[in-house]
Structures are given as C-alpha cells and as structure tokens.
Short mmCIF file of C-alpha atoms in Angstrom, two decimals:
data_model
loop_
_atom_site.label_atom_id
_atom_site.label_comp_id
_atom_site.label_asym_id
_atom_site.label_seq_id
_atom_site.Cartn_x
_atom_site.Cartn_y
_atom_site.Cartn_z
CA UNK A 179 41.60 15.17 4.27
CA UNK A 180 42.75 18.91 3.36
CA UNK A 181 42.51 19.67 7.10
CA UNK A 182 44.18 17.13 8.30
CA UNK A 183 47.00 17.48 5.93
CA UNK A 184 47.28 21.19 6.64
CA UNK A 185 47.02 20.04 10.51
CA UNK A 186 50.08 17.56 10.29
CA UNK A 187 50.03 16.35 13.39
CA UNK A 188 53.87 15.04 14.03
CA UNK A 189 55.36 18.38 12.68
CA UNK A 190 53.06 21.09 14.62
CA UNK A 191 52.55 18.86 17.86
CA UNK A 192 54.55 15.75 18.29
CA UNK A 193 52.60 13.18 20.27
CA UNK A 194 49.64 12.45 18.08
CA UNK A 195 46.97 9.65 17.73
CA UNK A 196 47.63 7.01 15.17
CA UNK A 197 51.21 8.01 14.00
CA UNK A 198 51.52 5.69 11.43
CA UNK A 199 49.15 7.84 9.37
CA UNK A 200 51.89 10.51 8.88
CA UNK A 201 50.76 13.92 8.98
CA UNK A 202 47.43 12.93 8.70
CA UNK A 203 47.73 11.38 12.30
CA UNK A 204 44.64 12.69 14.75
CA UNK A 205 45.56 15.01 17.47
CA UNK A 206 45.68 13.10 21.15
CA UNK A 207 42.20 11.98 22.26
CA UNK A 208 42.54 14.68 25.35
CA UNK A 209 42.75 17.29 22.51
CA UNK A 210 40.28 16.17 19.70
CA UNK A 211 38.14 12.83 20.91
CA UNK A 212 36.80 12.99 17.14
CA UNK A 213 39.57 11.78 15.62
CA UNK A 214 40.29 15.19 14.06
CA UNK A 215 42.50 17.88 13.74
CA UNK A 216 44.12 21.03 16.44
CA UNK A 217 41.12 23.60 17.15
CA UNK A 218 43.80 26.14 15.67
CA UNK A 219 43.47 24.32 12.51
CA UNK A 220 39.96 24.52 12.35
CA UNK A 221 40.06 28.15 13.12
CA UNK A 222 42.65 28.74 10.33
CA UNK A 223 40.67 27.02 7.90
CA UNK A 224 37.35 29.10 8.40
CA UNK A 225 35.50 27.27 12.01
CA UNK A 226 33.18 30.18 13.68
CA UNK A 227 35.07 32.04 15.88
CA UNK A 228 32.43 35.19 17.13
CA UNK A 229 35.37 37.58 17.82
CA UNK A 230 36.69 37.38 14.23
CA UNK A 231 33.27 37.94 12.71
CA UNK A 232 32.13 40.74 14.64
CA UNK A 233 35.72 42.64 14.97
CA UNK A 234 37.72 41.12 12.24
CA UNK A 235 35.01 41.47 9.17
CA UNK A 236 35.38 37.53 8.58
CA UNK A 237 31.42 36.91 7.99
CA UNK A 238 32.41 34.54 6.04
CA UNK A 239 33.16 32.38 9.17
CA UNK A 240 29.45 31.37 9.12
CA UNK A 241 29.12 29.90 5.89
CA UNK A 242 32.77 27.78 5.86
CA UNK A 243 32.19 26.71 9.41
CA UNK A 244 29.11 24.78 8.26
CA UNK A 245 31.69 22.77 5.36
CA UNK A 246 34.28 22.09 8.53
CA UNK A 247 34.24 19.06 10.75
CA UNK A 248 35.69 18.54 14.27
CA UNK A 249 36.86 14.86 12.85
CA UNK A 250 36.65 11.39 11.73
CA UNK A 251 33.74 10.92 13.85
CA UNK A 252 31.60 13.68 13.28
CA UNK A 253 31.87 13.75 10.07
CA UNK A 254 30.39 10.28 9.80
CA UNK A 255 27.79 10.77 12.09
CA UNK A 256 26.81 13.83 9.61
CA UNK A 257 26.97 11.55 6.46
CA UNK A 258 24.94 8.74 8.31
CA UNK A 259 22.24 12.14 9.33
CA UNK A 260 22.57 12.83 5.96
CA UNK A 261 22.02 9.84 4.08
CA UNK A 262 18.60 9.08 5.57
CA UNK A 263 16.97 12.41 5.60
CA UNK A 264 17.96 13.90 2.73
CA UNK A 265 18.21 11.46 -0.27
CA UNK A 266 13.94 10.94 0.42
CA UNK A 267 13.92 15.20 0.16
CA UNK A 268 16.42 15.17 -2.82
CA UNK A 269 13.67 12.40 -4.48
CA UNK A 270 10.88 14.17 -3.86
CA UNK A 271 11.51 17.93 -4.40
CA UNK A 272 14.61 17.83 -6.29
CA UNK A 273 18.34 18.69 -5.87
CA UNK A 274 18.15 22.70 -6.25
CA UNK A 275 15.15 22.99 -3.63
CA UNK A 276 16.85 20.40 -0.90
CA UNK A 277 20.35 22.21 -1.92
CA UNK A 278 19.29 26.00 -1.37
CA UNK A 279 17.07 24.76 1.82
CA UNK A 280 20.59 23.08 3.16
CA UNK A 281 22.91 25.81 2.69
CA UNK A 282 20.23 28.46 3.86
CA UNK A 283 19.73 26.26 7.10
CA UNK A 284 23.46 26.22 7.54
CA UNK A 285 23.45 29.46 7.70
CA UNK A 286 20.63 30.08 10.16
CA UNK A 287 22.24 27.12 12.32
CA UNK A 288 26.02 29.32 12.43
CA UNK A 289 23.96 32.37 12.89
CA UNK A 290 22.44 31.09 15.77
CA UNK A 291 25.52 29.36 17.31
CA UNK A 292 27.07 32.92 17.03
CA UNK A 293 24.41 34.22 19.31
CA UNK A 294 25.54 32.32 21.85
CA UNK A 295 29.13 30.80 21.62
CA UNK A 296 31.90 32.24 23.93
CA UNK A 297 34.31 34.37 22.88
CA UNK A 298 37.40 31.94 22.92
CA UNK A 299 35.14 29.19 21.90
CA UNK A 300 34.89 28.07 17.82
CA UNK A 301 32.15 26.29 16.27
CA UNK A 302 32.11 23.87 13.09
CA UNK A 303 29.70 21.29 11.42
CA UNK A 304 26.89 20.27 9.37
CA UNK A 305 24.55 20.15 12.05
CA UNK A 306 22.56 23.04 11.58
CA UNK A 307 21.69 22.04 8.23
CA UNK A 308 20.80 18.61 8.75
CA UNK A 309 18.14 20.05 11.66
CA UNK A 310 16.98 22.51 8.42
CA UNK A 311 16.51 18.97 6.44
CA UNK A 312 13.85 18.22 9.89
CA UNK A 313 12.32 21.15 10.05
CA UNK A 314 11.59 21.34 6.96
CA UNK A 315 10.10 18.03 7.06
CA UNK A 316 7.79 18.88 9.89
CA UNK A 317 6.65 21.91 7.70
CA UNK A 318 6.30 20.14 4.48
CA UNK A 319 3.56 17.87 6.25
CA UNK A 320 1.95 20.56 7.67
CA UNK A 321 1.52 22.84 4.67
CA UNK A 322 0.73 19.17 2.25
CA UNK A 323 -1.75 18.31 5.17
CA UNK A 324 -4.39 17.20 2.95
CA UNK A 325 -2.56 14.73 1.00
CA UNK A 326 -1.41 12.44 4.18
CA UNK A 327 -3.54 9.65 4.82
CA UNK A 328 -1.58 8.97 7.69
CA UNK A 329 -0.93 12.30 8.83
CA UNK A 330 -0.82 11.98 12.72
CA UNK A 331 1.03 8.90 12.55
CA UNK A 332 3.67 10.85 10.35
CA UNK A 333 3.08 14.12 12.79
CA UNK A 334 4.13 11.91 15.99
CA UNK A 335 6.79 10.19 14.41
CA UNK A 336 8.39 13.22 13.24
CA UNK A 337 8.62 15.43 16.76
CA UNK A 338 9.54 12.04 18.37
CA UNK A 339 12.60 12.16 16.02
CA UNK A 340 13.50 16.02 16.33
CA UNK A 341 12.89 15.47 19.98
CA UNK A 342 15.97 13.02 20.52
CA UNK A 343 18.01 14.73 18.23
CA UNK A 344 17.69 17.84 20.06
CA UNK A 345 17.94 15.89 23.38
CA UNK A 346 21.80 14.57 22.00
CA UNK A 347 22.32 17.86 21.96
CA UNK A 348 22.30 18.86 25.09
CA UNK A 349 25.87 16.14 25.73
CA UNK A 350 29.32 18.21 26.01
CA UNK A 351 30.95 19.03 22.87
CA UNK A 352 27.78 19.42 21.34
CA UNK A 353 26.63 23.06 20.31
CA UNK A 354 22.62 22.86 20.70
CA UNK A 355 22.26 26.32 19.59
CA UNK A 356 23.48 25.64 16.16
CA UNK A 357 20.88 23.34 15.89
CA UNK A 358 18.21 24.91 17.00
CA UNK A 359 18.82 27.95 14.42
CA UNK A 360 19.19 25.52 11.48
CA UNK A 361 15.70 24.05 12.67
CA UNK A 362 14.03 27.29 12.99
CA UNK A 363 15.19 28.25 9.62
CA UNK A 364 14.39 24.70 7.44
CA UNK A 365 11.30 25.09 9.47
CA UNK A 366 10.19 27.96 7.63
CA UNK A 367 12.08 27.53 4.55
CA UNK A 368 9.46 24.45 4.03
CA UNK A 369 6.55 26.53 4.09
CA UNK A 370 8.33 28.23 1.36
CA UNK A 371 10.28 25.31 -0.57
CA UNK A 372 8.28 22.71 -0.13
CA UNK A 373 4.72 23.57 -1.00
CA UNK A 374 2.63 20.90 -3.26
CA UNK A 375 -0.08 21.23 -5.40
CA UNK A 376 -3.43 20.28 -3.77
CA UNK A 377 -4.48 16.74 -4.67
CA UNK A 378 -7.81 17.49 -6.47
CA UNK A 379 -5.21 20.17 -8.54
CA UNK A 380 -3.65 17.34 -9.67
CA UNK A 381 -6.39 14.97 -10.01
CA UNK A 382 -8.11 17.50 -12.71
CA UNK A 383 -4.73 17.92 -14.46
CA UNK A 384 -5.40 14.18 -15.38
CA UNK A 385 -9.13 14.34 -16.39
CA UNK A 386 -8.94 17.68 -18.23
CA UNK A 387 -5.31 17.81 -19.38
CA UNK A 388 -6.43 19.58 -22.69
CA UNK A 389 -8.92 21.72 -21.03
CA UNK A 390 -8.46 25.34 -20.14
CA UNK A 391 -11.00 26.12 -18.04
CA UNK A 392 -9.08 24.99 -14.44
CA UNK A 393 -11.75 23.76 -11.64
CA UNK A 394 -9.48 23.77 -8.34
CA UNK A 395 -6.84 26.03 -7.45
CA UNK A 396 -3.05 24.80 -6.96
CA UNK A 397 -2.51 26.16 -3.94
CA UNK A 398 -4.86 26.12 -0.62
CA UNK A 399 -5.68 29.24 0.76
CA UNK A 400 -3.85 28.66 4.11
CA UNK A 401 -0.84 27.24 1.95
CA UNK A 402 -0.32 31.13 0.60
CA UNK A 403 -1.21 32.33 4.20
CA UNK A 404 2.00 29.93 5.41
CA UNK A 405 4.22 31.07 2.74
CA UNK A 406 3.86 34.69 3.28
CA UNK A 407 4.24 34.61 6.93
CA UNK A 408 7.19 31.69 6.87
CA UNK A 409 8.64 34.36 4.80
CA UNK A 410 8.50 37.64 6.81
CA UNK A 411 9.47 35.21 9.48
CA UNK A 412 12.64 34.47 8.07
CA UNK A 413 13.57 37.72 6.68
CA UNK A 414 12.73 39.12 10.43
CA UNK A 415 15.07 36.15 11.77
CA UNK A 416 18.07 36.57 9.73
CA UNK A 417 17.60 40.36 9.69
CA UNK A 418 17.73 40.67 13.82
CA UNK A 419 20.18 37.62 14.24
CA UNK A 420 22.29 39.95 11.89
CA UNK A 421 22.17 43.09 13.41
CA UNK A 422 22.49 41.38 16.89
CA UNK A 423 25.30 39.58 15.81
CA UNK A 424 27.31 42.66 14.53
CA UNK A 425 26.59 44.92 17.39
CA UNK A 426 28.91 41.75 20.00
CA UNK A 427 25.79 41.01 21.81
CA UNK A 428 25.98 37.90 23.43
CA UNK A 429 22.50 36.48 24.00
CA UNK A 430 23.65 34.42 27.50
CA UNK A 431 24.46 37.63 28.62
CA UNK A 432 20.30 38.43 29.56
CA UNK A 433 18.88 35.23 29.06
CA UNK A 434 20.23 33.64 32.39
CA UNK A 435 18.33 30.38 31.29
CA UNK A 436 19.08 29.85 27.51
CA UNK A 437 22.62 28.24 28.19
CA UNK A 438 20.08 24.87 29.98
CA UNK A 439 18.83 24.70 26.13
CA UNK A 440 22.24 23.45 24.98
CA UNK A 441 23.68 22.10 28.51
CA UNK A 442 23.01 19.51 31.33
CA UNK A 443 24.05 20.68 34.69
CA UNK A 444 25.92 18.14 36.33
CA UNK A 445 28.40 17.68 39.54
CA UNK A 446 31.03 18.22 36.72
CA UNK A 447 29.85 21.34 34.83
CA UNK A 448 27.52 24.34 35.99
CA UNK A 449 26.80 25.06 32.32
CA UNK A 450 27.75 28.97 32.67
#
C-alpha cells in the first residue's frame, strides 16, 4: 500500500490500470503485469539494483529488496507460498528459529540474485526466503533421519516439490537465481536451526526424568558432523558471494551456461 501510494499512478504517469483506485491505480499491464507499481518506484523504495550496491554503498539494497513486491500478484502468490510452508515450521520449531532462518535466506537469495542480475536490471521479492523455508525442510529431514517412519516417502515428496518450484522459475519475469541462493542458504541453515534431539534422548527423558545419570546422547554423531560443516559452508558462501559481489563481478560474465539455470531459450528470447 506505501508503494503504491508513493507510486501514484495518475500524477507521475497518466494512463494507468484501474483509475478509479486513485493514486493507488496499477501502472499499465505493458509496464507492470503484477498489478504493481513503476520499476522507478521500486528502485526508490530499496528493490536490488547491483550498480547502487557495489558503487553507491547501498548494501542495504539486499535486505529491503527481499520486503518489496513487484505487485498485487506477487505478493499473493508469496502469502499463498507462505502460508503453507511456514506456519507447519513456525509450529514445530518456533517463531525466532523460522524468523532468523527467513530473513538469513533472504539474504542469501538477494545475494545471489546480485551475482547475476544485469546492470540496468532491479530485483525484489520474498522468493528467496520462501526457497530458505524448502531447503531447510529438505535438511531438517535429513539431519532428524531417524525419527521419520516414512522417511523416503517424505524425501520424494519434498524434491518433487522444490523441483517444480524451481522449474516456475525458469518463466520470464522470474529471477531463478534469487531462488536458488535462498535455497542454498535455508539448506544449510537447517542443519544448523533445525536439529532435534534423537528419539531414544527423548524417550529416557520420560523414564528417568529425575535421574542424572543420562543413557543416550542428544545429538547423533553425524548430526554435529552436519552442523559444523553446514556452518563453514555458509560462512564460506556469504563470505565469497560478498567479496565477489563488491569487487562488480558479474558471474554470467565466465559462466557462459549459468544464465539456462534461470531462462528458457525460446524463438522469442536467447536468454543472454
């Protein structure tokens, strides 16, 4: 609502989509097909825009971009996204956890889509965070292993989620790249966030509640090995994305392939 009222449509642009909104009208469908504002709106109000990181000090571009939407549209898919993954993670693990794990993702998602976005290109949305909520699902049931009864059932149906997901992303209009970094990043996050107690832990909680003499450990060995290495992982990620980042490299520019990861090549568009 802020953006659009900062956009006002009639005032800045004239012909506008739904007039009878005011100046919250959309912007003509040839300008903004999801029902949203100008992109020089969006850039005003903090959407990632690579030049003004790198050269203009605004690193705060990759945080706000993440809070931005391109319109009516998107922002409902996001909600809808949102609504069944992470209200089950918010149950389970608790607001703080699924909170920090969102925002973090976010961040890896922008960081990524910086990587790779044009320079006269800008980049806003959720959509990076909501792949963290995934990977971090995929993680969780790989580091709680043990506790699954149906664990390849839950295994298959998970990648045959993140799959399509990822697969939408390779439509125009969509940046792939941002979600890509946002699963990579709640991906590892979960081996970090998301780690249960083994079930015979908990099991001789019950039994020997008043007992101080403990029988199993909390954690599995291999659960410690994933959390250290998520960990460096991450650290390593963000650290290199970072310096990349603020040196103006532009990862298309020697990975001649990369751009098919967010891009079909059609008889319409080459994807370079």
């Amino acid at each position: 609502m802020i953006t659009m009222y900062i956009n006002n449509c009639p005032r800045n642009y004239g012909s506008c989509f739904a007039p009878f909104l005011g100046r919250f009208a959309f912007q003509p469908r040839s300008q903004n097909m999801m029902l949203g504002p100008s992109p020089h709106t969006l850039e005003k109000m903090g959407a990632l825009d690579v030049t003004e990181v790198v050269h203009g000090h605004q690193g705060w571009r990759l945080i706000t971009c993440n809070w931005l939407h391109a319109g009516l549209i998107h922002i409902l898919a996001n909600m809808l996204s949102l609504l069944f993954i992470g209200i089950r993670l918010e149950q389970e693990f608790g607001f703080a956890k699924i909170g920090l794990l969102y925002a973090i993702s976010g961040f890896g998602g922008s960081l990524m889509s910086a990587l790779f976005l044009k320079p006269n290109d800008i980049s806003v949305g959720a959509s990076g965070a909501l792949f963290g909520l995934l990977g971090s699902m995929l993680s969780e049931l790989l580091t709680n292993w043990s506790i699954y009864v149906y664990k390849f059932a839950a295994l298959f149906i998970l990648i045959f989620i993140i799959v399509i997901n990822l697969a939408l992303g390779l439509f125009p209009q969509v940046d792939n790249f941002a979600h890509i970094g946002g699963f990579i990043s709640g991906f590892l996050l979960g081996f970090i966030f998301l780690v249960r107690p083994q079930f015979g832990w908990i099991k001789q909680q019950k039994i020997l509640r008043y007992s101080t003499t403990p029988i199993k450990q909390k954690h599995t060995v291999y659960q410690h090995i994933y959390w250290i290495l998520a960990s460096a992982l991450l650290i390593a990620w963000f650290t290199g994305g970072l310096v990349l980042l603020y040196h103006g490299v532009n990862v298309n520019n020697h990975c001649s392939w990369c751009r098919y990861l967010s891009c079909i090549p059609t008889s319409k568009r080459s994807c370079r």
